Short mmCIF file of C-alpha atoms in Angstrom, two decimals:
data_model
loop_
_atom_site.label_atom_id
_atom_site.label_comp_id
_atom_site.label_asym_id
_atom_site.label_seq_id
_atom_site.Cartn_x
_atom_site.Cartn_y
_atom_site.Cartn_z
CA UNK A 5 -14.04 11.06 -11.99
CA UNK A 6 -11.47 10.98 -15.00
CA UNK A 7 -9.04 13.11 -15.71
CA UNK A 8 -9.70 16.17 -17.46
CA UNK A 9 -13.17 16.53 -15.96
CA UNK A 10 -14.08 19.41 -13.41
CA UNK A 11 -14.38 18.73 -9.57
CA UNK A 12 -14.86 21.12 -6.72
CA UNK A 13 -13.56 24.58 -7.32
CA UNK A 14 -13.60 24.06 -11.15
CA UNK A 15 -9.93 22.69 -11.14
CA UNK A 16 -9.28 20.46 -14.10
CA UNK A 17 -7.88 17.15 -12.87
CA UNK A 18 -4.49 15.62 -14.15
CA UNK A 19 -4.00 18.75 -16.61
CA UNK A 20 -2.83 21.37 -13.75
CA UNK A 21 0.41 22.13 -15.24
CA UNK A 22 2.28 22.45 -18.66
CA UNK A 23 5.66 20.36 -19.00
CA UNK A 24 5.82 16.65 -18.70
CA UNK A 25 2.61 14.81 -18.26
CA UNK A 26 4.28 12.50 -15.51
CA UNK A 27 4.81 15.35 -13.47
CA UNK A 28 1.02 17.03 -13.83
CA UNK A 29 -0.42 15.08 -11.07
CA UNK A 30 1.26 12.87 -7.99
CA UNK A 31 -0.16 9.24 -8.97
CA UNK A 32 1.75 9.43 -12.36
CA UNK A 33 5.30 9.25 -11.07
CA UNK A 34 4.75 7.59 -8.06
CA UNK A 35 2.66 4.73 -9.20
CA UNK A 36 5.42 4.30 -12.20
CA UNK A 37 8.02 4.11 -9.33
CA UNK A 38 6.35 1.72 -7.09
CA UNK A 39 5.62 -0.54 -10.14
CA UNK A 40 9.16 -0.45 -11.40
CA UNK A 41 10.49 -0.74 -7.61
CA UNK A 42 8.43 -3.69 -6.43
CA UNK A 43 9.73 -6.27 -9.26
CA UNK A 44 13.58 -5.07 -8.92
CA UNK A 45 13.46 -4.86 -5.15
CA UNK A 46 12.26 -8.50 -5.34
CA UNK A 47 14.80 -9.42 -8.12
CA UNK A 48 17.71 -7.95 -5.97
CA UNK A 49 16.38 -10.07 -2.79
CA UNK A 50 16.41 -13.23 -4.75
CA UNK A 51 20.21 -12.36 -5.91
CA UNK A 52 21.14 -11.75 -2.18
CA UNK A 53 19.85 -15.11 -1.21
CA UNK A 54 21.48 -16.95 -4.11
CA UNK A 55 24.52 -14.89 -4.80
CA UNK A 56 25.31 -13.15 -1.45
CA UNK A 57 25.51 -9.62 -3.00
CA UNK A 58 25.76 -7.95 0.37
CA UNK A 59 22.77 -5.90 -0.37
CA UNK A 60 22.27 -3.27 2.99
CA UNK A 61 26.03 -3.09 3.44
CA UNK A 62 27.40 -4.51 7.02
CA UNK A 63 25.68 -2.36 9.21
CA UNK A 64 21.84 -2.78 8.07
CA UNK A 65 22.27 -6.07 6.33
CA UNK A 66 20.21 -7.88 3.68
CA UNK A 67 17.32 -8.77 5.69
CA UNK A 68 16.63 -5.48 7.09
CA UNK A 69 17.20 -4.21 3.58
CA UNK A 70 14.47 -6.10 2.11
CA UNK A 71 11.96 -5.63 4.92
CA UNK A 72 12.63 -1.74 4.93
CA UNK A 73 12.56 -1.23 1.22
CA UNK A 74 9.12 -3.43 0.84
CA UNK A 75 7.60 -1.25 3.66
CA UNK A 76 9.36 2.29 3.11
CA UNK A 77 10.32 2.03 -0.65
CA UNK A 78 7.43 0.23 -2.32
CA UNK A 79 4.63 0.86 0.03
CA UNK A 80 5.50 4.23 0.66
CA UNK A 81 5.79 5.25 -2.98
CA UNK A 82 2.12 3.76 -3.63
CA UNK A 83 1.29 5.65 -0.40
CA UNK A 84 2.45 8.83 -1.63
CA UNK A 85 0.74 8.51 -5.46
CA UNK A 86 -2.83 7.81 -3.60
CA UNK A 87 -2.35 10.70 -1.23
CA UNK A 88 -0.99 13.16 -3.93
CA UNK A 89 -4.37 12.37 -5.73
CA UNK A 90 -6.75 12.02 -3.12
CA UNK A 91 -5.92 15.29 -1.41
CA UNK A 92 -6.92 17.49 -4.20
CA UNK A 93 -10.10 15.91 -4.50
CA UNK A 94 -10.76 16.37 -0.75
CA UNK A 95 -9.68 19.71 -0.65
CA UNK A 96 -10.54 21.36 -4.08
CA UNK A 97 -6.96 22.68 -4.43
CA UNK A 98 -4.68 22.45 -7.33
CA UNK A 99 -2.52 19.13 -7.10
CA UNK A 100 1.17 19.34 -6.39
CA UNK A 101 2.80 18.94 -9.74
CA UNK A 102 5.96 20.13 -11.74
CA UNK A 103 9.12 20.94 -9.76
CA UNK A 104 7.81 20.41 -6.42
CA UNK A 105 6.63 16.84 -7.54
CA UNK A 106 9.99 16.25 -9.08
CA UNK A 107 11.92 17.07 -5.76
CA UNK A 108 9.46 14.78 -3.91
CA UNK A 109 10.34 11.89 -6.27
CA UNK A 110 13.85 12.50 -6.44
CA UNK A 111 13.71 12.51 -2.57
CA UNK A 112 12.22 9.20 -2.77
CA UNK A 113 14.72 8.05 -5.32
CA UNK A 114 17.71 9.01 -3.27
CA UNK A 115 16.73 6.99 -0.16
CA UNK A 116 16.37 3.95 -2.53
CA UNK A 117 19.83 4.65 -3.65
CA UNK A 118 21.73 4.96 -0.51
CA UNK A 119 19.81 2.11 1.22
CA UNK A 120 21.52 -0.41 -1.19
CA UNK A 121 24.66 -0.09 0.80
CA UNK A 122 24.52 2.71 3.44
CA UNK A 123 28.22 2.06 4.49
CA UNK A 124 29.10 3.77 1.07
CA UNK A 125 27.83 7.19 1.86
CA UNK A 126 28.21 6.84 5.66
CA UNK A 127 25.45 5.29 7.94
CA UNK A 128 24.49 8.53 9.40
CA UNK A 129 24.08 10.54 6.02
CA UNK A 130 22.28 7.55 4.60
CA UNK A 131 19.71 7.34 7.18
CA UNK A 132 19.51 10.86 7.04
CA UNK A 133 18.66 11.07 3.34
CA UNK A 134 16.31 8.06 3.62
CA UNK A 135 14.57 9.58 6.31
CA UNK A 136 13.43 12.79 4.61
CA UNK A 137 11.14 11.75 2.41
CA UNK A 138 7.98 10.75 4.72
CA UNK A 139 8.17 14.30 6.70
CA UNK A 140 8.36 16.01 3.47
CA UNK A 141 5.35 14.32 2.47
CA UNK A 142 3.36 14.61 5.46
CA UNK A 143 4.26 18.29 5.48
CA UNK A 144 2.98 18.97 1.84
CA UNK A 145 0.01 16.97 2.92
CA UNK A 146 -0.79 19.22 5.93
CA UNK A 147 -0.33 22.20 3.81
CA UNK A 148 -2.88 20.99 1.76
CA UNK A 149 -5.19 19.89 4.28
CA UNK A 150 -5.10 22.88 6.39
CA UNK A 151 -5.23 25.23 3.59
CA UNK A 152 -8.00 23.55 2.43
CA UNK A 153 -10.01 23.47 5.59
CA UNK A 154 -10.25 19.75 5.44
CA UNK A 155 -10.10 18.73 9.22
CA UNK A 156 -11.80 15.81 8.87
CA UNK A 157 -8.76 14.10 7.10
CA UNK A 158 -6.15 15.08 9.79
CA UNK A 159 -6.33 11.68 11.05
CA UNK A 160 -4.52 10.69 7.62
CA UNK A 161 -1.66 13.24 8.64
CA UNK A 162 -1.38 11.62 12.29
CA UNK A 163 -0.88 8.28 9.96
CA UNK A 164 1.96 9.87 7.77
CA UNK A 165 3.51 11.28 10.90
CA UNK A 166 3.70 8.01 12.56
CA UNK A 167 5.01 6.36 9.75
CA UNK A 168 7.75 9.03 9.38
CA UNK A 169 8.68 8.29 13.29
CA UNK A 170 8.58 4.50 12.82
CA UNK A 171 11.22 4.98 9.66
CA UNK A 172 13.19 7.05 11.87
CA UNK A 173 13.03 4.65 14.85
CA UNK A 174 14.41 2.00 12.37
CA UNK A 175 17.25 3.56 11.66
CA UNK A 176 18.06 4.69 15.33
CA UNK A 177 17.56 1.09 16.07
CA UNK A 178 19.82 -0.57 13.44
CA UNK A 179 22.45 2.05 14.09
CA UNK A 180 22.43 1.06 17.92
CA UNK A 181 22.45 -2.36 17.00
CA UNK A 182 19.07 -3.15 18.46
CA UNK A 183 16.24 -5.46 17.16
CA UNK A 184 14.51 -4.00 14.20
CA UNK A 185 11.65 -6.83 14.39
CA UNK A 186 9.14 -4.52 16.52
CA UNK A 187 9.72 -1.70 14.27
CA UNK A 188 8.76 -3.58 11.13
CA UNK A 189 5.79 -4.60 12.92
CA UNK A 190 4.92 -0.93 14.05
CA UNK A 191 5.32 0.05 10.41
CA UNK A 192 2.92 -2.57 9.14
CA UNK A 193 0.75 -1.79 11.48
CA UNK A 194 0.21 1.49 10.55
CA UNK A 195 -0.15 0.71 7.10
CA UNK A 196 -2.76 -1.89 7.74
CA UNK A 197 -4.63 0.79 9.82
CA UNK A 198 -4.29 3.30 6.86
CA UNK A 199 -5.82 0.47 4.61
CA UNK A 200 -8.64 -0.07 7.13
CA UNK A 201 -9.29 3.73 7.19
CA UNK A 202 -9.13 4.21 3.53
CA UNK A 203 -10.55 0.99 2.49
CA UNK A 204 -13.44 1.70 4.55
CA UNK A 205 -14.17 4.74 2.55
CA UNK A 206 -13.44 3.48 -1.15
CA UNK A 207 -14.46 0.15 -1.08
CA UNK A 208 -18.27 0.58 -0.19
CA UNK A 209 -18.55 3.68 -2.22
CA UNK A 210 -17.12 1.98 -5.17
CA UNK A 211 -19.20 -0.76 -4.61
CA UNK A 212 -22.19 1.20 -4.14
CA UNK A 213 -21.71 3.08 -7.63
CA UNK A 214 -21.36 -0.26 -9.52
CA UNK A 215 -24.20 -1.70 -7.67
CA UNK A 216 -26.21 1.18 -8.48
CA UNK A 217 -25.26 0.92 -12.37
CA UNK A 218 -26.38 -2.68 -12.23
CA UNK A 219 -29.80 -1.93 -10.99
CA UNK A 220 -29.32 -3.78 -7.62
CA UNK A 221 -31.58 -3.01 -4.79
CA UNK A 222 -29.29 -3.82 -1.72
CA UNK A 223 -26.62 -1.46 -0.75
CA UNK A 224 -23.50 -1.65 1.01
CA UNK A 225 -24.17 -0.77 4.81
CA UNK A 226 -23.36 2.84 5.38
CA UNK A 227 -20.72 3.93 7.51
CA UNK A 228 -21.88 4.05 11.27
CA UNK A 229 -21.14 2.89 15.06
CA UNK A 230 -20.15 -0.49 14.00
CA UNK A 231 -17.64 0.50 11.59
CA UNK A 232 -15.99 2.84 14.40
CA UNK A 233 -15.81 -0.35 16.84
CA UNK A 234 -14.38 -2.38 13.82
CA UNK A 235 -11.71 0.21 13.29
CA UNK A 236 -10.81 0.58 16.66
CA UNK A 237 -10.15 -2.91 17.72
CA UNK A 238 -7.78 -4.22 15.22
CA UNK A 239 -5.59 -1.04 15.85
CA UNK A 240 -5.61 -2.26 19.73
CA UNK A 241 -4.81 -6.04 18.45
CA UNK A 242 -1.94 -4.44 15.97
CA UNK A 243 -0.69 -2.24 18.55
CA UNK A 244 -0.53 -5.44 21.14
CA UNK A 245 0.96 -7.42 18.22
CA UNK A 246 3.85 -4.74 17.73
CA UNK A 247 4.58 -4.92 21.48
CA UNK A 248 4.06 -8.28 22.66
CA UNK A 249 3.60 -11.01 19.68
CA UNK A 250 2.73 -14.47 20.76
CA UNK A 251 1.06 -13.44 23.90
CA UNK A 252 -2.53 -14.56 24.89
CA UNK A 253 -4.34 -11.05 25.42
CA UNK A 254 -2.61 -10.01 21.99
CA UNK A 255 -4.35 -13.48 20.43
CA UNK A 256 -7.58 -12.66 22.23
CA UNK A 257 -7.69 -9.39 20.97
CA UNK A 258 -6.79 -10.22 17.23
CA UNK A 259 -9.50 -12.85 17.19
CA UNK A 260 -12.15 -10.27 18.18
CA UNK A 261 -10.67 -8.04 15.46
CA UNK A 262 -10.69 -10.71 12.92
CA UNK A 263 -14.39 -11.44 13.36
CA UNK A 264 -15.35 -7.98 13.40
CA UNK A 265 -13.44 -7.18 10.13
CA UNK A 266 -15.00 -10.18 8.46
CA UNK A 267 -18.39 -8.72 9.40
CA UNK A 268 -17.45 -5.44 8.16
CA UNK A 269 -16.35 -6.66 5.04
CA UNK A 270 -19.54 -8.89 4.35
CA UNK A 271 -21.67 -5.54 4.88
CA UNK A 272 -20.04 -4.18 1.90
CA UNK A 273 -21.38 -6.64 -0.54
CA UNK A 274 -18.36 -7.98 -2.18
CA UNK A 275 -19.97 -10.96 -3.31
CA UNK A 276 -21.93 -9.07 -5.84
CA UNK A 277 -18.86 -7.71 -7.45
CA UNK A 278 -18.02 -10.77 -8.62
CA UNK A 279 -18.32 -9.85 -12.27
CA UNK A 280 -15.82 -6.95 -12.26
CA UNK A 281 -12.37 -8.02 -10.97
CA UNK A 282 -11.33 -4.17 -10.45
CA UNK A 283 -13.62 -3.91 -8.00
CA UNK A 284 -13.84 -7.54 -6.57
CA UNK A 285 -9.89 -7.32 -6.11
CA UNK A 286 -10.35 -4.46 -3.44
CA UNK A 287 -12.52 -6.75 -1.33
CA UNK A 288 -10.23 -9.57 -1.67
CA UNK A 289 -7.34 -7.53 -0.56
CA UNK A 290 -9.19 -6.42 2.40
CA UNK A 291 -10.26 -9.87 3.34
CA UNK A 292 -6.37 -10.53 4.13
CA UNK A 293 -6.79 -7.96 7.01
CA UNK A 294 -8.91 -10.50 8.98
CA UNK A 295 -6.76 -13.36 7.88
CA UNK A 296 -3.53 -11.60 9.15
CA UNK A 297 -5.45 -10.92 12.59
CA UNK A 298 -6.31 -14.64 12.49
CA UNK A 299 -2.71 -15.30 11.68
CA UNK A 300 -1.57 -13.24 14.84
CA UNK A 301 -3.80 -15.73 17.14
CA UNK A 302 -2.31 -18.99 15.02
CA UNK A 303 1.50 -17.59 15.85
CA UNK A 304 0.51 -17.38 19.67
CA UNK A 305 -0.59 -20.98 19.44
CA UNK A 306 2.76 -21.85 17.89
CA UNK A 307 0.61 -22.70 14.51
CA UNK A 308 2.49 -19.74 12.46
CA UNK A 309 5.42 -18.17 12.28
CA UNK A 310 6.14 -14.51 12.82
CA UNK A 311 7.30 -14.12 9.46
CA UNK A 312 4.24 -15.65 7.95
CA UNK A 313 2.10 -13.28 9.67
CA UNK A 314 4.19 -10.25 8.48
CA UNK A 315 3.81 -11.73 4.96
CA UNK A 316 0.05 -11.89 5.13
CA UNK A 317 0.04 -8.29 6.02
CA UNK A 318 2.74 -7.02 3.25
CA UNK A 319 1.75 -9.00 0.33
CA UNK A 320 -1.92 -9.98 1.12
CA UNK A 321 -3.19 -6.82 2.48
CA UNK A 322 -0.54 -3.89 1.37
CA UNK A 323 0.70 -5.74 -1.88
CA UNK A 324 -2.79 -6.47 -3.26
CA UNK A 325 -4.21 -3.39 -2.06
CA UNK A 326 -1.68 -0.88 -3.34
CA UNK A 327 -1.82 -2.72 -7.02
CA UNK A 328 -5.78 -2.45 -6.81
CA UNK A 329 -5.38 1.30 -6.17
CA UNK A 330 -2.78 1.86 -8.72
CA UNK A 331 -4.71 0.20 -11.61
CA UNK A 332 -8.25 1.83 -10.50
CA UNK A 333 -6.89 5.38 -10.01
CA UNK A 334 -4.67 5.16 -13.28
CA UNK A 335 -7.40 4.25 -15.15
CA UNK A 336 -10.04 6.73 -13.81
CA UNK A 337 -7.81 9.69 -13.94
CA UNK A 338 -6.84 9.16 -17.35
CA UNK A 339 -10.44 8.84 -18.47
CA UNK A 340 -10.34 5.13 -19.21
CA UNK A 341 -13.30 2.67 -18.23
CA UNK A 342 -13.29 1.39 -14.70
CA UNK A 343 -13.10 -2.29 -15.85
CA UNK A 344 -10.23 -4.45 -15.69
CA UNK A 345 -8.28 -5.58 -18.79
CA UNK A 346 -7.25 -9.08 -19.28
CA UNK A 347 -3.65 -8.08 -18.25
CA UNK A 348 -4.84 -6.30 -15.12
CA UNK A 349 -7.09 -9.33 -14.21
CA UNK A 350 -3.88 -11.66 -14.66
CA UNK A 351 -1.75 -9.08 -12.39
CA UNK A 352 -4.19 -9.48 -9.79
CA UNK A 353 -4.30 -13.03 -9.88
CA UNK A 354 -0.42 -13.55 -9.83
CA UNK A 355 -0.43 -11.49 -6.66
CA UNK A 356 -2.93 -12.94 -4.96
CA UNK A 357 -1.18 -16.20 -5.57
CA UNK A 358 1.89 -14.53 -4.17
CA UNK A 359 -0.05 -13.50 -1.24
CA UNK A 360 -1.25 -17.11 -0.47
CA UNK A 361 2.05 -19.05 -1.19
CA UNK A 362 4.34 -16.65 0.63
CA UNK A 363 2.90 -16.71 4.26
CA UNK A 364 2.01 -20.20 4.32
CA UNK A 365 4.83 -21.77 2.50
CA UNK A 366 6.28 -23.07 5.81
CA UNK A 367 3.11 -25.44 6.58
CA UNK A 368 4.67 -27.56 3.76
CA UNK A 369 8.46 -27.82 4.66
CA UNK A 370 9.44 -30.38 2.20
CA UNK A 371 8.47 -27.74 -0.32
CA UNK A 372 9.16 -24.58 1.19
CA UNK A 373 12.24 -23.46 -1.20
CA UNK A 374 10.11 -24.04 -4.29
CA UNK A 375 6.97 -22.20 -2.82
CA UNK A 376 9.09 -19.25 -1.59
CA UNK A 377 10.55 -19.14 -5.31
CA UNK A 378 7.19 -19.60 -7.13
CA UNK A 379 5.74 -16.46 -4.77
CA UNK A 380 8.53 -14.26 -5.55
CA UNK A 381 7.99 -15.00 -9.25
CA UNK A 382 4.41 -14.41 -9.01
CA UNK A 383 5.22 -11.09 -7.25
CA UNK A 384 7.45 -9.97 -10.00
CA UNK A 385 4.92 -11.02 -12.82
CA UNK A 386 2.28 -8.86 -11.06
CA UNK A 387 4.40 -5.81 -11.31
CA UNK A 388 5.74 -6.13 -14.70
CA UNK A 389 2.37 -6.63 -15.93
CA UNK A 390 1.50 -3.40 -14.44
CA UNK A 391 4.16 -1.53 -15.96
CA UNK A 392 3.68 -3.07 -19.16
CA UNK A 393 -0.08 -1.95 -19.41
CA UNK A 394 0.06 1.55 -17.09
CA UNK A 395 3.74 2.46 -17.93
CA UNK A 396 2.83 4.51 -21.03
CA UNK A 397 -0.33 5.52 -19.66
CA UNK A 398 1.15 6.94 -16.73
CA UNK A 399 4.04 9.18 -18.73
CA UNK A 400 1.55 10.16 -21.64
CA UNK A 401 -0.80 12.95 -21.14
CA UNK A 402 -3.17 11.56 -23.84
CA UNK A 403 -6.72 10.45 -22.75
CA UNK A 404 -8.51 7.52 -23.79
#
């Protein structure tokens, strides 16, 4: 549906309030924030590696800052934009907009500022400031879902609450001098589970719509018992990976999950969508889920490092899927055709290169540094292109 059209309850989409257009709907400020933050955070990380800026302060450190900000900075901003746009469609209620939306955006931004060097404001106040955003987002989502009696989407609230708990745990572990690696894996696992849940709705649905318009006779398989199993097994595998990476039972469960996910993806008929990058990229992003699950098994065999597995999930699944959703949702909710422009297609290509180069750079140790730099450059270019094409669209109210 396009911005300005009517949906359930007769509520106009995207034009719910007067005032700045950027605060009229959740996808506008949060997709813009995610698009700007993604390349800036990567540039800061590269500067830290080359110049030693001391990002993250002495208590948290640069590596923890990088991992945290990719998960709870960039990814969470993209997630907030999606949630605040999807929930009104699910419930038929007006979107969160205006001052409440501004407060939410500023809360997210405050977390990004204090996390640059938590020691400057004090590590406990910094942790508290950063930890506020996700519970606030979950509370707003819960209010809307409950008020709209949209009980089937309560599982989304569970995922948000879990993600908020993981972020709190991250701060607690760092402040107590513990190892944050399991916490990062837990955060990634929750986000991958969300991609599996939401992707299982939107990918076959969008594919079915596109195929129907193209006159195709064979459609994606409808959601059924197989999908329930295909969703449950990866959750078990990801939980095992969080707790005991490198163990044989974890690897065995991950292999089974990867096979189920490949079959699930094949049932959605992504091959038939090769002609439309805006749709194809969703299938390619989802493909990184079984690749990441296979990576868990390769890690157990000693053929791939834990960092590589993390980056298959973070760059391949989370990065590519969020970019795909941000471009599609922005086009759809601002009255534009659901077809990828040349610049949009190039942004997908750049991010897919990053998704392949970063996790597997260590397989070519003689070119490791070059491949890492190339992956970072591709990540930056992908989001610079997103902001170049969609930044003004997200800020302006005008359709078309």
